[in-house]
Short mmCIF file of C-alpha atoms in Angstrom, two decimals:
data_model
loop_
_atom_site.label_atom_id
_atom_site.label_comp_id
_atom_site.label_asym_id
_atom_site.label_seq_id
_atom_site.Cartn_x
_atom_site.Cartn_y
_atom_site.Cartn_z
CA GLU T 764 1.62 9.86 20.80
CA LEU T 765 4.96 11.36 21.80
CA ALA T 766 3.24 13.76 24.17
CA GLY T 767 1.48 10.82 25.80
CA LEU T 768 4.86 9.26 26.61
CA PHE T 769 6.31 12.43 28.12
CA HIS T 770 7.06 11.97 31.83
CA ARG T 771 5.49 15.33 32.80
CA GLY T 772 2.28 14.62 30.89
CA PRO T 773 0.89 15.58 27.47
CA GLU T 774 0.11 19.17 28.51
CA GLU T 775 3.75 19.88 29.35
CA PHE T 776 5.27 18.23 26.27
CA PHE T 777 5.11 21.08 23.74
CA PRO T 778 6.27 23.87 26.13
CA ALA T 779 9.18 21.65 27.22
CA TRP T 780 9.98 20.87 23.58
CA MET T 781 10.03 24.57 22.65
CA GLU T 782 12.25 25.33 25.64
CA PHE T 783 14.67 22.54 24.74
CA THR T 784 14.89 23.43 21.02
CA GLU T 785 14.54 27.21 21.54
CA THR T 786 12.13 27.40 18.61
CA GLU T 787 8.48 26.88 17.68
CA SER T 788 9.32 25.31 14.30
CA PRO T 789 10.80 21.94 13.36
CA GLN T 790 14.57 22.04 13.12
CA LEU T 791 16.66 20.43 10.41
CA VAL T 792 19.17 18.07 11.99
CA GLN T 793 22.32 16.71 10.43
CA ARG T 794 22.12 13.36 8.66
CA PRO T 795 18.30 13.19 8.86
CA PRO T 796 16.62 9.79 8.67
CA GLN T 797 14.87 9.01 5.43
CA ILE T 798 11.27 7.84 5.20
CA VAL T 799 9.77 6.72 1.92
CA LEU T 800 5.98 6.47 1.69
CA VAL T 801 4.56 4.53 -1.24
CA ALA T 802 0.77 4.46 -1.51
CA ARG T 803 -2.04 4.54 -4.05
CA ASP T 804 -3.39 7.63 -2.29
CA ILE T 805 -2.56 9.76 0.78
CA ASP T 806 -4.97 10.46 3.62
CA GLY T 807 -5.87 14.11 4.18
CA ARG T 808 -4.18 14.16 7.59
CA THR T 809 -0.99 12.76 6.12
CA ASP T 810 -1.08 15.34 3.35
CA ALA T 811 -1.52 18.12 5.92
CA ALA T 812 1.47 16.81 7.89
CA LEU T 813 3.62 16.74 4.75
CA SER T 814 2.60 20.31 3.92
CA TYR T 815 3.53 21.43 7.45
CA LEU T 816 6.97 19.86 7.14
CA THR T 817 7.72 21.28 3.69
CA GLU T 818 6.56 24.77 4.70
CA ASN T 819 9.09 24.62 7.56
CA ASP T 820 11.93 23.81 5.13
CA LEU T 821 12.36 20.17 6.04
CA PRO T 822 13.75 18.05 3.17
CA VAL T 823 10.52 16.36 2.17
CA THR T 824 9.93 15.48 -1.49
CA VAL T 825 6.41 14.56 -2.62
CA LEU T 826 6.17 12.70 -5.90
CA LYS T 827 3.03 11.58 -7.66
CA VAL T 828 3.71 8.72 -10.07
CA ILE T 829 1.02 7.49 -12.46
CA ILE T 830 1.55 4.56 -14.83
CA TYR T 831 -0.41 4.42 -18.08
CA GLN T 832 -0.58 1.45 -20.45
CA ASP T 833 -1.72 1.64 -24.05
CA THR T 834 -3.40 -1.00 -26.19
CA GLU T 835 -0.02 -2.30 -27.34
CA GLY T 836 1.13 -2.98 -23.81
CA ARG T 837 3.58 -0.08 -23.64
CA ARG T 838 3.79 1.64 -20.26
CA PHE T 839 4.33 5.34 -19.66
CA ILE T 840 5.23 6.95 -16.34
CA ASP T 841 4.00 10.43 -15.41
CA VAL T 842 5.94 11.93 -12.49
CA GLY T 843 4.79 15.13 -10.77
CA ALA T 844 6.44 16.96 -7.85
CA ASP T 845 5.18 19.47 -5.29
CA HIS T 846 8.47 21.34 -5.45
CA GLU T 847 11.77 21.26 -7.26
CA ILE T 848 13.66 17.98 -7.02
CA GLU T 849 17.30 18.28 -6.02
CA LEU T 850 19.31 16.34 -8.57
CA PRO T 851 22.73 14.89 -7.72
CA VAL T 852 25.58 17.04 -9.01
CA THR T 853 27.83 15.27 -11.50
CA PRO T 854 30.95 16.70 -13.20
CA THR T 855 28.79 17.36 -16.28
CA THR T 856 26.02 19.23 -14.46
CA ALA T 857 28.46 21.04 -12.17
CA ARG T 858 29.92 22.92 -15.16
CA LYS T 859 26.49 24.34 -15.95
CA ALA T 860 26.29 25.97 -12.49
CA ILE T 861 22.53 25.45 -12.26
CA PRO T 862 21.13 26.30 -8.79
CA VAL T 863 19.00 23.51 -7.37
CA ARG T 864 17.99 24.82 -3.93
CA TYR T 865 16.80 28.32 -4.91
CA GLU T 866 17.99 29.91 -1.67
CA ILE T 867 18.65 33.51 -0.69
CA ASN T 868 20.19 34.60 2.60
CA GLY T 869 20.39 30.96 3.65
CA ARG T 870 16.69 30.19 3.20
CA ARG T 871 14.32 29.15 0.45
CA VAL T 872 13.10 31.91 -1.86
CA GLU T 873 9.50 32.93 -1.24
CA VAL T 874 7.01 34.97 -3.25
CA GLY T 875 7.41 37.78 -0.73
CA ASP T 876 11.06 38.11 -1.78
CA LEU T 877 9.91 38.86 -5.34
CA ILE T 878 7.70 41.64 -3.98
CA ASP T 879 10.53 43.10 -1.89
CA ALA T 880 12.80 43.07 -4.95
CA GLY T 881 10.23 44.91 -7.09
CA LEU T 882 9.78 41.95 -9.43
CA LEU T 883 6.16 41.38 -8.40
CA GLU T 884 3.45 43.73 -7.16
CA VAL T 885 0.93 43.28 -4.38
CA GLY T 886 -2.53 42.80 -5.88
CA GLU T 887 -1.17 41.53 -9.19
CA THR T 888 -3.24 38.75 -10.77
CA LEU T 889 -1.44 35.57 -11.78
CA THR T 890 -2.87 32.98 -14.15
CA TRP T 891 -2.30 29.30 -14.78
CA ASP T 892 -3.54 28.04 -18.14
CA ARG T 893 -4.13 24.33 -18.76
CA PRO T 894 -5.11 24.20 -22.45
CA LYS T 895 -5.15 20.39 -22.56
CA VAL T 896 -7.98 20.26 -20.03
CA GLY T 897 -9.49 23.63 -20.96
CA ASP T 898 -9.07 25.25 -17.53
CA THR T 899 -7.63 28.59 -16.44
CA TYR T 900 -6.99 29.48 -12.80
CA ARG T 901 -6.28 32.88 -11.28
CA ALA T 902 -4.72 34.02 -8.03
CA ARG T 903 -4.10 37.44 -6.53
CA VAL T 904 -0.80 38.24 -4.82
CA GLY T 905 -1.29 39.29 -1.19
CA PRO T 906 0.83 41.75 0.85
CA ALA T 907 2.91 38.98 2.43
CA GLY T 908 3.28 37.02 -0.80
CA GLN T 909 0.33 34.75 -0.16
CA MET T 910 -1.73 33.44 -3.06
CA GLU T 911 -5.47 34.19 -2.95
CA LEU T 912 -7.61 32.09 -5.28
CA GLU T 913 -10.80 33.35 -6.91
CA ASP T 914 -12.92 31.52 -4.31
CA GLY T 915 -11.17 33.42 -1.49
CA ARG T 916 -8.95 30.62 -0.25
CA THR T 917 -5.43 31.79 0.59
CA PHE T 918 -2.21 29.76 0.60
CA SER T 919 1.33 30.63 1.59
CA SER T 920 3.05 28.81 -1.28
CA PRO T 921 2.42 28.91 -5.05
CA SER T 922 2.56 25.11 -5.25
CA ARG T 923 -0.12 24.64 -2.61
CA ALA T 924 -2.30 27.21 -4.37
CA VAL T 925 -1.99 25.29 -7.65
CA ILE T 926 -2.72 21.96 -5.99
CA GLU T 927 -5.84 23.25 -4.27
CA ALA T 928 -7.08 25.24 -7.27
CA ALA T 929 -6.96 22.23 -9.60
CA ASN T 930 -7.66 19.61 -6.92
CA ILE T 931 -4.57 17.59 -7.82
CA ASN T 932 -2.01 15.81 -5.65
CA ALA T 933 1.20 17.52 -6.73
CA TYR T 934 2.44 20.31 -9.00
CA ASP T 935 5.25 22.88 -9.04
CA GLY T 936 3.50 26.21 -8.68
CA TRP T 937 6.63 28.20 -9.54
CA HIS T 938 6.39 26.78 -13.07
CA ALA T 939 2.60 27.23 -13.28
CA TRP T 940 1.68 30.80 -12.30
CA ARG T 941 2.36 33.56 -14.85
CA THR T 942 2.22 37.33 -14.55
CA VAL T 943 0.27 39.57 -16.92
CA SER T 944 3.47 40.06 -18.92
CA GLY T 945 3.82 36.29 -19.33
CA SER T 946 6.71 35.68 -16.92
CA LEU T 947 6.63 32.57 -14.78
CA LEU T 948 7.27 32.92 -11.07
CA ALA T 949 10.27 30.66 -11.69
CA ASP T 950 11.66 33.24 -14.14
CA LEU T 951 11.29 36.03 -11.58
CA ARG T 952 12.96 33.84 -8.97
CA SER T 953 15.90 33.28 -11.33
CA GLN T 954 16.22 37.04 -11.82
CA LEU T 955 16.26 37.53 -8.07
CA LEU T 956 18.98 34.90 -7.59
CA GLU T 957 21.06 36.43 -10.37
CA ARG T 958 20.88 39.81 -8.63
CA ASP T 959 21.87 38.24 -5.34
CA GLN T 960 24.87 36.50 -6.92
CA GLN T 961 26.03 39.71 -8.57
CA ASP T 962 25.75 41.83 -5.41
CA PRO T 963 24.83 39.73 -2.35
CA THR T 964 25.43 42.67 0.02
CA THR T 965 22.76 44.90 -1.51
CA PRO T 966 19.37 44.54 0.23
CA PRO T 967 16.26 44.40 -1.96
CA GLU T 968 14.62 47.74 -2.79
#
């Protein structure tokens, strides 16, 4: 729709946009507008657009909220997220010094960073056990940190791999996938961040 409004025509919109922004990826601007989508379900095209934005580090939070009601009329809320939610920092939480953005070198930590740091090996098989539903999913770690499911589908993020493997709307893959030794990807990420804080000038091995 934006390309259709461009004065040079739709064909010239994207090249002109790349020239103007000097990039092929969406750029985070200061004081971004906020859009809140509330729906019973999300269309596949909308979900693809949200995935594109989150993979390019735009501040998009996807929450799946399900309300259950028992026979006594009590209501329970189940909240799931595609990635870690950034909580506001209060004086109480600030003393704990808990990282909320999981960044290294000014960008979000990726599975490939774990490989570069020697915390994860290419070809290693990760598992996600769901004992309550009786399912177990497996994914192989690719050379660039991609997650390859047993059916051959490959995804760039652990959360997307979890979502597609279990056919669910949202889940934090960093707290789902485990190594053979039992470590969560989130645990390995914490180790990486601890190393970076101790010696931020030392490149990964």
